[in-house]
PDB file of C-alpha atoms in Angstrom:
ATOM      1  CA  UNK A   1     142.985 139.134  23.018  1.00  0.00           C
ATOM      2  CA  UNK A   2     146.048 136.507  24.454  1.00  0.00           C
ATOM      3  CA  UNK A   3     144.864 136.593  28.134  1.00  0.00           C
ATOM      4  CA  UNK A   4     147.203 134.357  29.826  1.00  0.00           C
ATOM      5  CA  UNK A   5     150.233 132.494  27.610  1.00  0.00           C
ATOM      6  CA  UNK A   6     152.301 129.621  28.344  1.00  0.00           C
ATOM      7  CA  UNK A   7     154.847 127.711  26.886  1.00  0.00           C
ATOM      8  CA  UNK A   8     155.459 125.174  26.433  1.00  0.00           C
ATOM      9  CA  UNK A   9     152.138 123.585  26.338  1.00  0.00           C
ATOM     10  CA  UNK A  10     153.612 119.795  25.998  1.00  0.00           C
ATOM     11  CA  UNK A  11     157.234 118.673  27.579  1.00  0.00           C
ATOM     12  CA  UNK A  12     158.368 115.033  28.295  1.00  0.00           C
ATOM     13  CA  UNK A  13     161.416 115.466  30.816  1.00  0.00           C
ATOM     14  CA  UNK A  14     163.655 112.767  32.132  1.00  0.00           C
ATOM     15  CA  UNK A  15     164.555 112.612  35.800  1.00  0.00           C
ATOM     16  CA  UNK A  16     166.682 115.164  36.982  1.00  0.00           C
ATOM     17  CA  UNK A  17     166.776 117.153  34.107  1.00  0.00           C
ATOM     18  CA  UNK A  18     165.771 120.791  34.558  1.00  0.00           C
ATOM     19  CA  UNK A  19     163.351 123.111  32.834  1.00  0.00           C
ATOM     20  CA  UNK A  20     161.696 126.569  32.958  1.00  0.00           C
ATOM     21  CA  UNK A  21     157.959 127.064  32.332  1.00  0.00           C
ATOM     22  CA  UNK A  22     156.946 130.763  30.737  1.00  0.00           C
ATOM     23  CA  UNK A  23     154.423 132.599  31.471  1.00  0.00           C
ATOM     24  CA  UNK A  24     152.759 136.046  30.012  1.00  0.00           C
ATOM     25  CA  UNK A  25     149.680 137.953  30.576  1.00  0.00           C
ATOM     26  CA  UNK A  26     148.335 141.170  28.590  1.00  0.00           C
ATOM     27  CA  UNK A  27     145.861 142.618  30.731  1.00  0.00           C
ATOM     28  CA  UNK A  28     147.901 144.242  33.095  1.00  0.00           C
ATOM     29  CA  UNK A  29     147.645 142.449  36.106  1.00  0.00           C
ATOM     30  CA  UNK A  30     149.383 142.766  39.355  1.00  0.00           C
ATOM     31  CA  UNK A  31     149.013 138.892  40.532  1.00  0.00           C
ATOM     32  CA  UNK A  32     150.479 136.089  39.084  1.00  0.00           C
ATOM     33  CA  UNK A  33     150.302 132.492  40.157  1.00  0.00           C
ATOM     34  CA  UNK A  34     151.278 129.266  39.243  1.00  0.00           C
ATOM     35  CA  UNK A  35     149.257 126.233  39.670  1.00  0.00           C
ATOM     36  CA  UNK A  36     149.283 122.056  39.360  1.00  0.00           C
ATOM     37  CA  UNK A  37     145.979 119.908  38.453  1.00  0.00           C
ATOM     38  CA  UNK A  38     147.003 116.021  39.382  1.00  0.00           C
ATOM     39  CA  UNK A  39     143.552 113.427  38.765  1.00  0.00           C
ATOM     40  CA  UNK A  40     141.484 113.350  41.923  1.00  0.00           C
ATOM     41  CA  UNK A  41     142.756 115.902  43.764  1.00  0.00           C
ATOM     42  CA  UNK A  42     142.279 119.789  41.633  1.00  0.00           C
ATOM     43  CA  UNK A  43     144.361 122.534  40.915  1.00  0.00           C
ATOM     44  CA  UNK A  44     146.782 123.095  44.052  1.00  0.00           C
ATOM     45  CA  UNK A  45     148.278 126.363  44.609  1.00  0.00           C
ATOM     46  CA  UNK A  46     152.201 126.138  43.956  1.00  0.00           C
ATOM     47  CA  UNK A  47     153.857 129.738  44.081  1.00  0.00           C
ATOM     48  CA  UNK A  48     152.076 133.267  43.847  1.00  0.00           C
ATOM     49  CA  UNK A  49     153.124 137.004  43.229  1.00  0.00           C
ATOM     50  CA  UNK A  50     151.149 139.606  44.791  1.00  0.00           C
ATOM     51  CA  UNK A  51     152.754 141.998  42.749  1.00  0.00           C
ATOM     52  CA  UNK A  52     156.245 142.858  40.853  1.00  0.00           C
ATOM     53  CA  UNK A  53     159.337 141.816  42.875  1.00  0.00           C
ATOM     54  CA  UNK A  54     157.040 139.789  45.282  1.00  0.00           C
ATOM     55  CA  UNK A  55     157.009 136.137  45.854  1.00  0.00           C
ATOM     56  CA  UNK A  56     155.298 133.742  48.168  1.00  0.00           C
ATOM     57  CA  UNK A  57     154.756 129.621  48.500  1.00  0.00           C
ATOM     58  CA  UNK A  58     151.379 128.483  48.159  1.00  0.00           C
ATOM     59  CA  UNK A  59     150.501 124.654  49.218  1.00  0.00           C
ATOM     60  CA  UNK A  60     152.960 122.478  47.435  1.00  0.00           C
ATOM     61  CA  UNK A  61     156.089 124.169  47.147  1.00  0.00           C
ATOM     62  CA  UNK A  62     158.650 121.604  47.220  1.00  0.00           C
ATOM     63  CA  UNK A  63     160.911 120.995  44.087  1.00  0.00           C
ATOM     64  CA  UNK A  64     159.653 124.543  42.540  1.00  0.00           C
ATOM     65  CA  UNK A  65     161.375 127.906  42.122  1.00  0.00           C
ATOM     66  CA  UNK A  66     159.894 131.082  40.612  1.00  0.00           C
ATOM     67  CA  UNK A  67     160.900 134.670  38.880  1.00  0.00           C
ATOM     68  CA  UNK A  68     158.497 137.619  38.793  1.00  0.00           C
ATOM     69  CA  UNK A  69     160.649 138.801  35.596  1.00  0.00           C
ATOM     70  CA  UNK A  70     158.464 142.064  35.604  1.00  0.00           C
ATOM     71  CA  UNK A  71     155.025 142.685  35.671  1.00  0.00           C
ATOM     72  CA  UNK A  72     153.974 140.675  32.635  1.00  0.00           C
ATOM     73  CA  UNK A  73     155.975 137.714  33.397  1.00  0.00           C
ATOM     74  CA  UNK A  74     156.215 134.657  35.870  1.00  0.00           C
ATOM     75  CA  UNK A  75     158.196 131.747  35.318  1.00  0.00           C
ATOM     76  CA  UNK A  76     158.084 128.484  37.398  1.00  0.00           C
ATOM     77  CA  UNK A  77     161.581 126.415  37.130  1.00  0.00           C
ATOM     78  CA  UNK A  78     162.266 122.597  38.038  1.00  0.00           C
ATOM     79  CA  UNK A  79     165.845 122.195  39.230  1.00  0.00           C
ATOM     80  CA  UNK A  80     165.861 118.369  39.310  1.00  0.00           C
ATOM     81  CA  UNK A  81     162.313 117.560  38.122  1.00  0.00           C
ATOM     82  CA  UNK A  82     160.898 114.158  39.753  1.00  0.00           C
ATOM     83  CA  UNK A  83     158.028 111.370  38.450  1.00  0.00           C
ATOM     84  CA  UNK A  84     156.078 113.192  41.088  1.00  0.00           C
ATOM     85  CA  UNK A  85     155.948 116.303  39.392  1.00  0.00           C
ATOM     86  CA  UNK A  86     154.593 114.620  36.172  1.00  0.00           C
ATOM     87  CA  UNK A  87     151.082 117.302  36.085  1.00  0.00           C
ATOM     88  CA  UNK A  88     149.014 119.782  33.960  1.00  0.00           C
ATOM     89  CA  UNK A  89     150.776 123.424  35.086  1.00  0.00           C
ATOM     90  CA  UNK A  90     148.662 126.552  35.523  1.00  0.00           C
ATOM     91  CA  UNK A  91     149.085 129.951  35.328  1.00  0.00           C
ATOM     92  CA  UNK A  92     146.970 132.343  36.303  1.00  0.00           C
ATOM     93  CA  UNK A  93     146.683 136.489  37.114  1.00  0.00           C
ATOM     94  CA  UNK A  94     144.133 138.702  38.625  1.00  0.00           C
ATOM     95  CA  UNK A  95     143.765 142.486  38.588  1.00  0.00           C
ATOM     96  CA  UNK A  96     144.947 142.314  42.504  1.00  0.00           C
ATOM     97  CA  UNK A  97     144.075 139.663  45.763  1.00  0.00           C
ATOM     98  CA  UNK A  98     140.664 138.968  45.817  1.00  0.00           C
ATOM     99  CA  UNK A  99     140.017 139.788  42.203  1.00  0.00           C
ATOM    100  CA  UNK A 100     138.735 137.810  39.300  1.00  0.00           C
ATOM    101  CA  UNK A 101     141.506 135.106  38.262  1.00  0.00           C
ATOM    102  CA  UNK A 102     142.022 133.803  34.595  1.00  0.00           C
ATOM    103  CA  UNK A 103     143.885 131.078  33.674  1.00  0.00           C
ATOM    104  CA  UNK A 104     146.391 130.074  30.854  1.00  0.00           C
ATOM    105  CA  UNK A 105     145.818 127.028  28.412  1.00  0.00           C
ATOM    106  CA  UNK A 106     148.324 124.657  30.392  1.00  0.00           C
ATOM    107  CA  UNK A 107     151.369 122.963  30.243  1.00  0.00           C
ATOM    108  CA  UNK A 108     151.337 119.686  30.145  1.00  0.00           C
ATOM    109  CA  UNK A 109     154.347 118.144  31.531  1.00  0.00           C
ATOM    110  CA  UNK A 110     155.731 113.867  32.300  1.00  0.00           C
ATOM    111  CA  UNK A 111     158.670 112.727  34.093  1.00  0.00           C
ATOM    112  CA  UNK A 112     160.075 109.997  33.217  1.00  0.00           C
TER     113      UNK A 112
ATOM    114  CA  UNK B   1     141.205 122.248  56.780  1.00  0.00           C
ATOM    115  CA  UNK B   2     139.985 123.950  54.020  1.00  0.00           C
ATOM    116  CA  UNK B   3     137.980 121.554  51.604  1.00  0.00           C
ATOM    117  CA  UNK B   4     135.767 121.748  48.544  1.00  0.00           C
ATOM    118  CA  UNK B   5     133.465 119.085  47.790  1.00  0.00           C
ATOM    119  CA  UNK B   6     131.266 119.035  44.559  1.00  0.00           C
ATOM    120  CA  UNK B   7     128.056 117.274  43.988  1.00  0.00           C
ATOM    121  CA  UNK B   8     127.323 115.281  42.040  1.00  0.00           C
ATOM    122  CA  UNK B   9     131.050 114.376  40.318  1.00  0.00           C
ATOM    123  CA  UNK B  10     129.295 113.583  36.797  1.00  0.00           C
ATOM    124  CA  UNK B  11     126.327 114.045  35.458  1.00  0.00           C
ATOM    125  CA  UNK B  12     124.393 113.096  32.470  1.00  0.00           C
ATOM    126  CA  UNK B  13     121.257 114.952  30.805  1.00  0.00           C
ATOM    127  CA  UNK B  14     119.354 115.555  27.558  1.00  0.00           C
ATOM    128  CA  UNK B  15     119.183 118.635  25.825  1.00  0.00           C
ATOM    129  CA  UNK B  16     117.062 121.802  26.972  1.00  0.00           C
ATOM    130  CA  UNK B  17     117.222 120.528  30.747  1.00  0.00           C
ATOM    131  CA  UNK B  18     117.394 123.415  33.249  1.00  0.00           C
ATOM    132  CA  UNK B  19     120.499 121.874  36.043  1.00  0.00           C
ATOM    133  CA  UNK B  20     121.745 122.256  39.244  1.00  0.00           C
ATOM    134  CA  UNK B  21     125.675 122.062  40.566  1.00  0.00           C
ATOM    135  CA  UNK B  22     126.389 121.908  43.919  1.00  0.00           C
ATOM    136  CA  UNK B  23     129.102 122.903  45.722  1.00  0.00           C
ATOM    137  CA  UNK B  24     130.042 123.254  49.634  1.00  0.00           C
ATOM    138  CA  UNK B  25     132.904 124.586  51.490  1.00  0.00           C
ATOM    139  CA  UNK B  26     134.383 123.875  54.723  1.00  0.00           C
ATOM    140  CA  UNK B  27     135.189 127.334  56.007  1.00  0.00           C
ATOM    141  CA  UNK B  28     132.868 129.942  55.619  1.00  0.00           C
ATOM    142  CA  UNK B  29     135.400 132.624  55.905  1.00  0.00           C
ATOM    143  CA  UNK B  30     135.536 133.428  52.213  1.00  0.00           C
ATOM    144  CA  UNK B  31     135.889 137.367  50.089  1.00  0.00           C
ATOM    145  CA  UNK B  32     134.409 135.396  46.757  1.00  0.00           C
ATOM    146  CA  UNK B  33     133.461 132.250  44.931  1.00  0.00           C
ATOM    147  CA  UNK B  34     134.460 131.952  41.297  1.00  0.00           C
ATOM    148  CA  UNK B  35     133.123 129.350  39.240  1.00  0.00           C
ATOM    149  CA  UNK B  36     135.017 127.829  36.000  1.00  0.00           C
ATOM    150  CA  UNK B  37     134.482 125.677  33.153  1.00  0.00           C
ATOM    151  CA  UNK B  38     137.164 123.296  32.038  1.00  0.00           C
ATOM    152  CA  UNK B  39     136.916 121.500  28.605  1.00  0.00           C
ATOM    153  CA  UNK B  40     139.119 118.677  28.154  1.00  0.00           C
ATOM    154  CA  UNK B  41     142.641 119.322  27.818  1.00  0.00           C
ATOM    155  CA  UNK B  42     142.143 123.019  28.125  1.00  0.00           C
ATOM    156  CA  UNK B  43     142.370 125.685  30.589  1.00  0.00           C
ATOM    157  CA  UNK B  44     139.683 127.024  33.153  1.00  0.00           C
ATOM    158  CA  UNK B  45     137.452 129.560  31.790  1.00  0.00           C
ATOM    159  CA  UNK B  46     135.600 131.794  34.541  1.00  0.00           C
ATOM    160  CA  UNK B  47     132.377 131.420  34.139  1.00  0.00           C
ATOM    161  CA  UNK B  48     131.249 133.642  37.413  1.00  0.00           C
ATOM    162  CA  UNK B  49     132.053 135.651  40.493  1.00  0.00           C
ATOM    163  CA  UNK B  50     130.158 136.318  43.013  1.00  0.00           C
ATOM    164  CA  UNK B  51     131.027 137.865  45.849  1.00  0.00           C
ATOM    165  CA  UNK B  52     130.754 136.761  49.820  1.00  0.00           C
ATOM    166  CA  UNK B  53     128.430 140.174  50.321  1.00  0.00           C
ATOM    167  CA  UNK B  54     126.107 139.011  47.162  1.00  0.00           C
ATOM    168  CA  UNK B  55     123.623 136.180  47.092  1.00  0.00           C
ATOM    169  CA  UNK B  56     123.734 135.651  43.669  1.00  0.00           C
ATOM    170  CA  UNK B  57     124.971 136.475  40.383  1.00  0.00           C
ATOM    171  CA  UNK B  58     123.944 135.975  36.761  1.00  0.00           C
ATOM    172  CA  UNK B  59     125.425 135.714  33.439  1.00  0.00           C
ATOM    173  CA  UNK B  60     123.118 134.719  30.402  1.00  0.00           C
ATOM    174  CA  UNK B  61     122.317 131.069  30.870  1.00  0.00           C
ATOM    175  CA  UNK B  62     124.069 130.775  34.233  1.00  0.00           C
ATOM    176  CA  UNK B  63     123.023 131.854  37.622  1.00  0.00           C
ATOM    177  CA  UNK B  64     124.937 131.288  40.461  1.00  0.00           C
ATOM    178  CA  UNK B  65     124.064 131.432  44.267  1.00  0.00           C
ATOM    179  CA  UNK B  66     126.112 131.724  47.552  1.00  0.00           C
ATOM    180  CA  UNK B  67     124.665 130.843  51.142  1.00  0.00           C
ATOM    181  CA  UNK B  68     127.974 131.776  52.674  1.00  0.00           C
ATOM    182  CA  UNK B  69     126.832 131.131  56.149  1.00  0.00           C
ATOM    183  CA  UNK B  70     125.716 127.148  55.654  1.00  0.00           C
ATOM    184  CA  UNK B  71     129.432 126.918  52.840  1.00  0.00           C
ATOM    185  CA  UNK B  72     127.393 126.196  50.022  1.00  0.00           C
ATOM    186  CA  UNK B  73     126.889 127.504  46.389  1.00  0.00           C
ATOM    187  CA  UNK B  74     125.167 126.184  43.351  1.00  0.00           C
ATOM    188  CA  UNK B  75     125.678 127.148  39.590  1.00  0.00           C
ATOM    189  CA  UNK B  76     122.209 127.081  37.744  1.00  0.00           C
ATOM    190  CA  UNK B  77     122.191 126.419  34.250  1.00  0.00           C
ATOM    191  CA  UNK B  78     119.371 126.785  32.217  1.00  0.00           C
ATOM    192  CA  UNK B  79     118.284 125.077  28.969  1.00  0.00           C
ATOM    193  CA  UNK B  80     121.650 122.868  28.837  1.00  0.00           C
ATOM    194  CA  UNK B  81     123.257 122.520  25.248  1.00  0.00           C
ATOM    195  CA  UNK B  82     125.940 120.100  24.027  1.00  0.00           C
ATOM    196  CA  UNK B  83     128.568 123.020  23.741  1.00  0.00           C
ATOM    197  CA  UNK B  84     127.843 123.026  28.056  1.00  0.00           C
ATOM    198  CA  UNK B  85     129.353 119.805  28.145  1.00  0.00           C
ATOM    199  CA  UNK B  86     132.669 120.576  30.544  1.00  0.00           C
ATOM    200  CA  UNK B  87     133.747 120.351  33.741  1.00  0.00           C
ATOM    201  CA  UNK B  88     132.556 122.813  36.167  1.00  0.00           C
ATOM    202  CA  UNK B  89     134.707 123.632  38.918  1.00  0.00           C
ATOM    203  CA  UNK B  90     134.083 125.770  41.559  1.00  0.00           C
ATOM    204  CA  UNK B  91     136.491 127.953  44.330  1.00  0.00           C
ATOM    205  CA  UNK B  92     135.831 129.717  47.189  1.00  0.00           C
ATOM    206  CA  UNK B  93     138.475 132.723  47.445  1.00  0.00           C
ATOM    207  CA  UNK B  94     140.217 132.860  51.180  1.00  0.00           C
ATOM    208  CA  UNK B  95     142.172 135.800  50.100  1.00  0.00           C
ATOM    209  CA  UNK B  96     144.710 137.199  52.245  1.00  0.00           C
ATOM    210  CA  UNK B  97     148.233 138.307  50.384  1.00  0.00           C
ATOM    211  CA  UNK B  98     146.980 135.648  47.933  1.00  0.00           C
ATOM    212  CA  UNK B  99     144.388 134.976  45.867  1.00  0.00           C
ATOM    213  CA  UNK B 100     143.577 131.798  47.953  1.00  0.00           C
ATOM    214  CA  UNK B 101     141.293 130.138  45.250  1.00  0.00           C
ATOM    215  CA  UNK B 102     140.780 126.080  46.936  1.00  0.00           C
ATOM    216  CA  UNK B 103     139.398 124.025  44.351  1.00  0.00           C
ATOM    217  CA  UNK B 104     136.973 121.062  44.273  1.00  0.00           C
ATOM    218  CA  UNK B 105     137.499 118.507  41.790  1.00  0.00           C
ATOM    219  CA  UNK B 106     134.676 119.123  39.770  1.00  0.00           C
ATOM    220  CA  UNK B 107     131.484 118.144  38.273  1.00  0.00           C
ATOM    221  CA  UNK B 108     131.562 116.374  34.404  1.00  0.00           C
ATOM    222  CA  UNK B 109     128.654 117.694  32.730  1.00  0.00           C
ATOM    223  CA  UNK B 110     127.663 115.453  29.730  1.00  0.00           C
ATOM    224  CA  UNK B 111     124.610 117.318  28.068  1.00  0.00           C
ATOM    225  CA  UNK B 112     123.444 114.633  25.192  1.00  0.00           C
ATOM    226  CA  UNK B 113     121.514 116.024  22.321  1.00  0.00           C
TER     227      UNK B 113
END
């Protein structure tokens, strides 16, 4: 019972390097959304997908670009990845909006 | 601005003690409240949802309210164990196209036995 799957779950970058975060869920789900958790300040909503083919910003979309690959899959890409995007990376899906939401293992992620 | 502010931010208690989290919200305006556990260095677990029409919802050990009106909500826990030790985090839902979840930053829950 996989739930929500991402990979990598560890990934030292250097600055301006580039790098795609996967992301898989199993239960059929028509939401997908991709999270950050920084100390002192909780998870913060970075992209969504309402459903396949759909894509929104959430709250701290700067530096972040995202592919619903189908309905299973949403990746989250760093271009040019920054110090300031050293974090803990979340995925998460729900059935539809305003549904239950379950949450991958993490990816934990420094720039240096 | 919509805010999420847990009380207390840790907390430390022996075995078989019956607990209280608290949480309040900023803006009522909210179609759930989902409360997670986090261990450390893991992901969130849900825990609970309860909806803005209920007043409270139960699951085993855990019973959580919502007094959507006043922004607050509290997670019950009763007769803590070690294996509660987490954090607890909690998220009203603002919905929309999204699933709005705005998180606190959580309450560390030490239970010692």
């Amino acid at each position: 019972n996989a739930g929500v799957t991402q990979t990598p779950k560890f990934q030292v970058l250097k600055t301006g390097q580039s790098m795609t975060l996967q992301c898989a869920q199993d239960m059929n789900h028509n939401s997908m959304y991709w999270y950050r958790q920084d100390p002192g300040m909780g998870l913060r909503l970075i992209y969504y997908s309402a459903s396949e083919g759909t894509t929104d910003k959430g709250e701290v979309p700067n530096g972040y670009n995202v592919s619903r690959l189908n309905k299973r899959e949403f990746s989250l890409r760093l271009e040019s990845a920054a110090p300031s995007q050293t974090s803990v990376y979340f995925c998460a899906s729900s059935a539809q909006e305003n549904t239950e939401a379950f949450f991958g293992q993490g990816t934990r992620l420094t720039v240096v | 601005k919509q805010e999420v502010t847990q009380i207390p931010a840790a907390l430390s208690v022996p075995e078989g003690e019956n607990l209280v989290l608290n949480c309040s919200f900023t803006d009522s305006a909210i179609y759930n409240l989902q409360w997670f556990r986090q261990d450390p260095g893991k992901g969130l677990t849900s825990l609970l949802l309860i909806q803005s029409s209920q007043r409270e919802q139960t699951s085993g050990r855990l019973n959580a309210s919502l007094d959507k009106s006043s922004g607050r909500s509290t997670l019950y826990i009763a007769a803590s164990q070690p294996g509660d030790s987490a954090t607890y985090l909690c998220a009203p839902n603002y919905g929309g196209a999204t699933n709005k979840l705005i998180f606190g930053t959580g309450t560390l829950l030490a239970v010692q036995p």
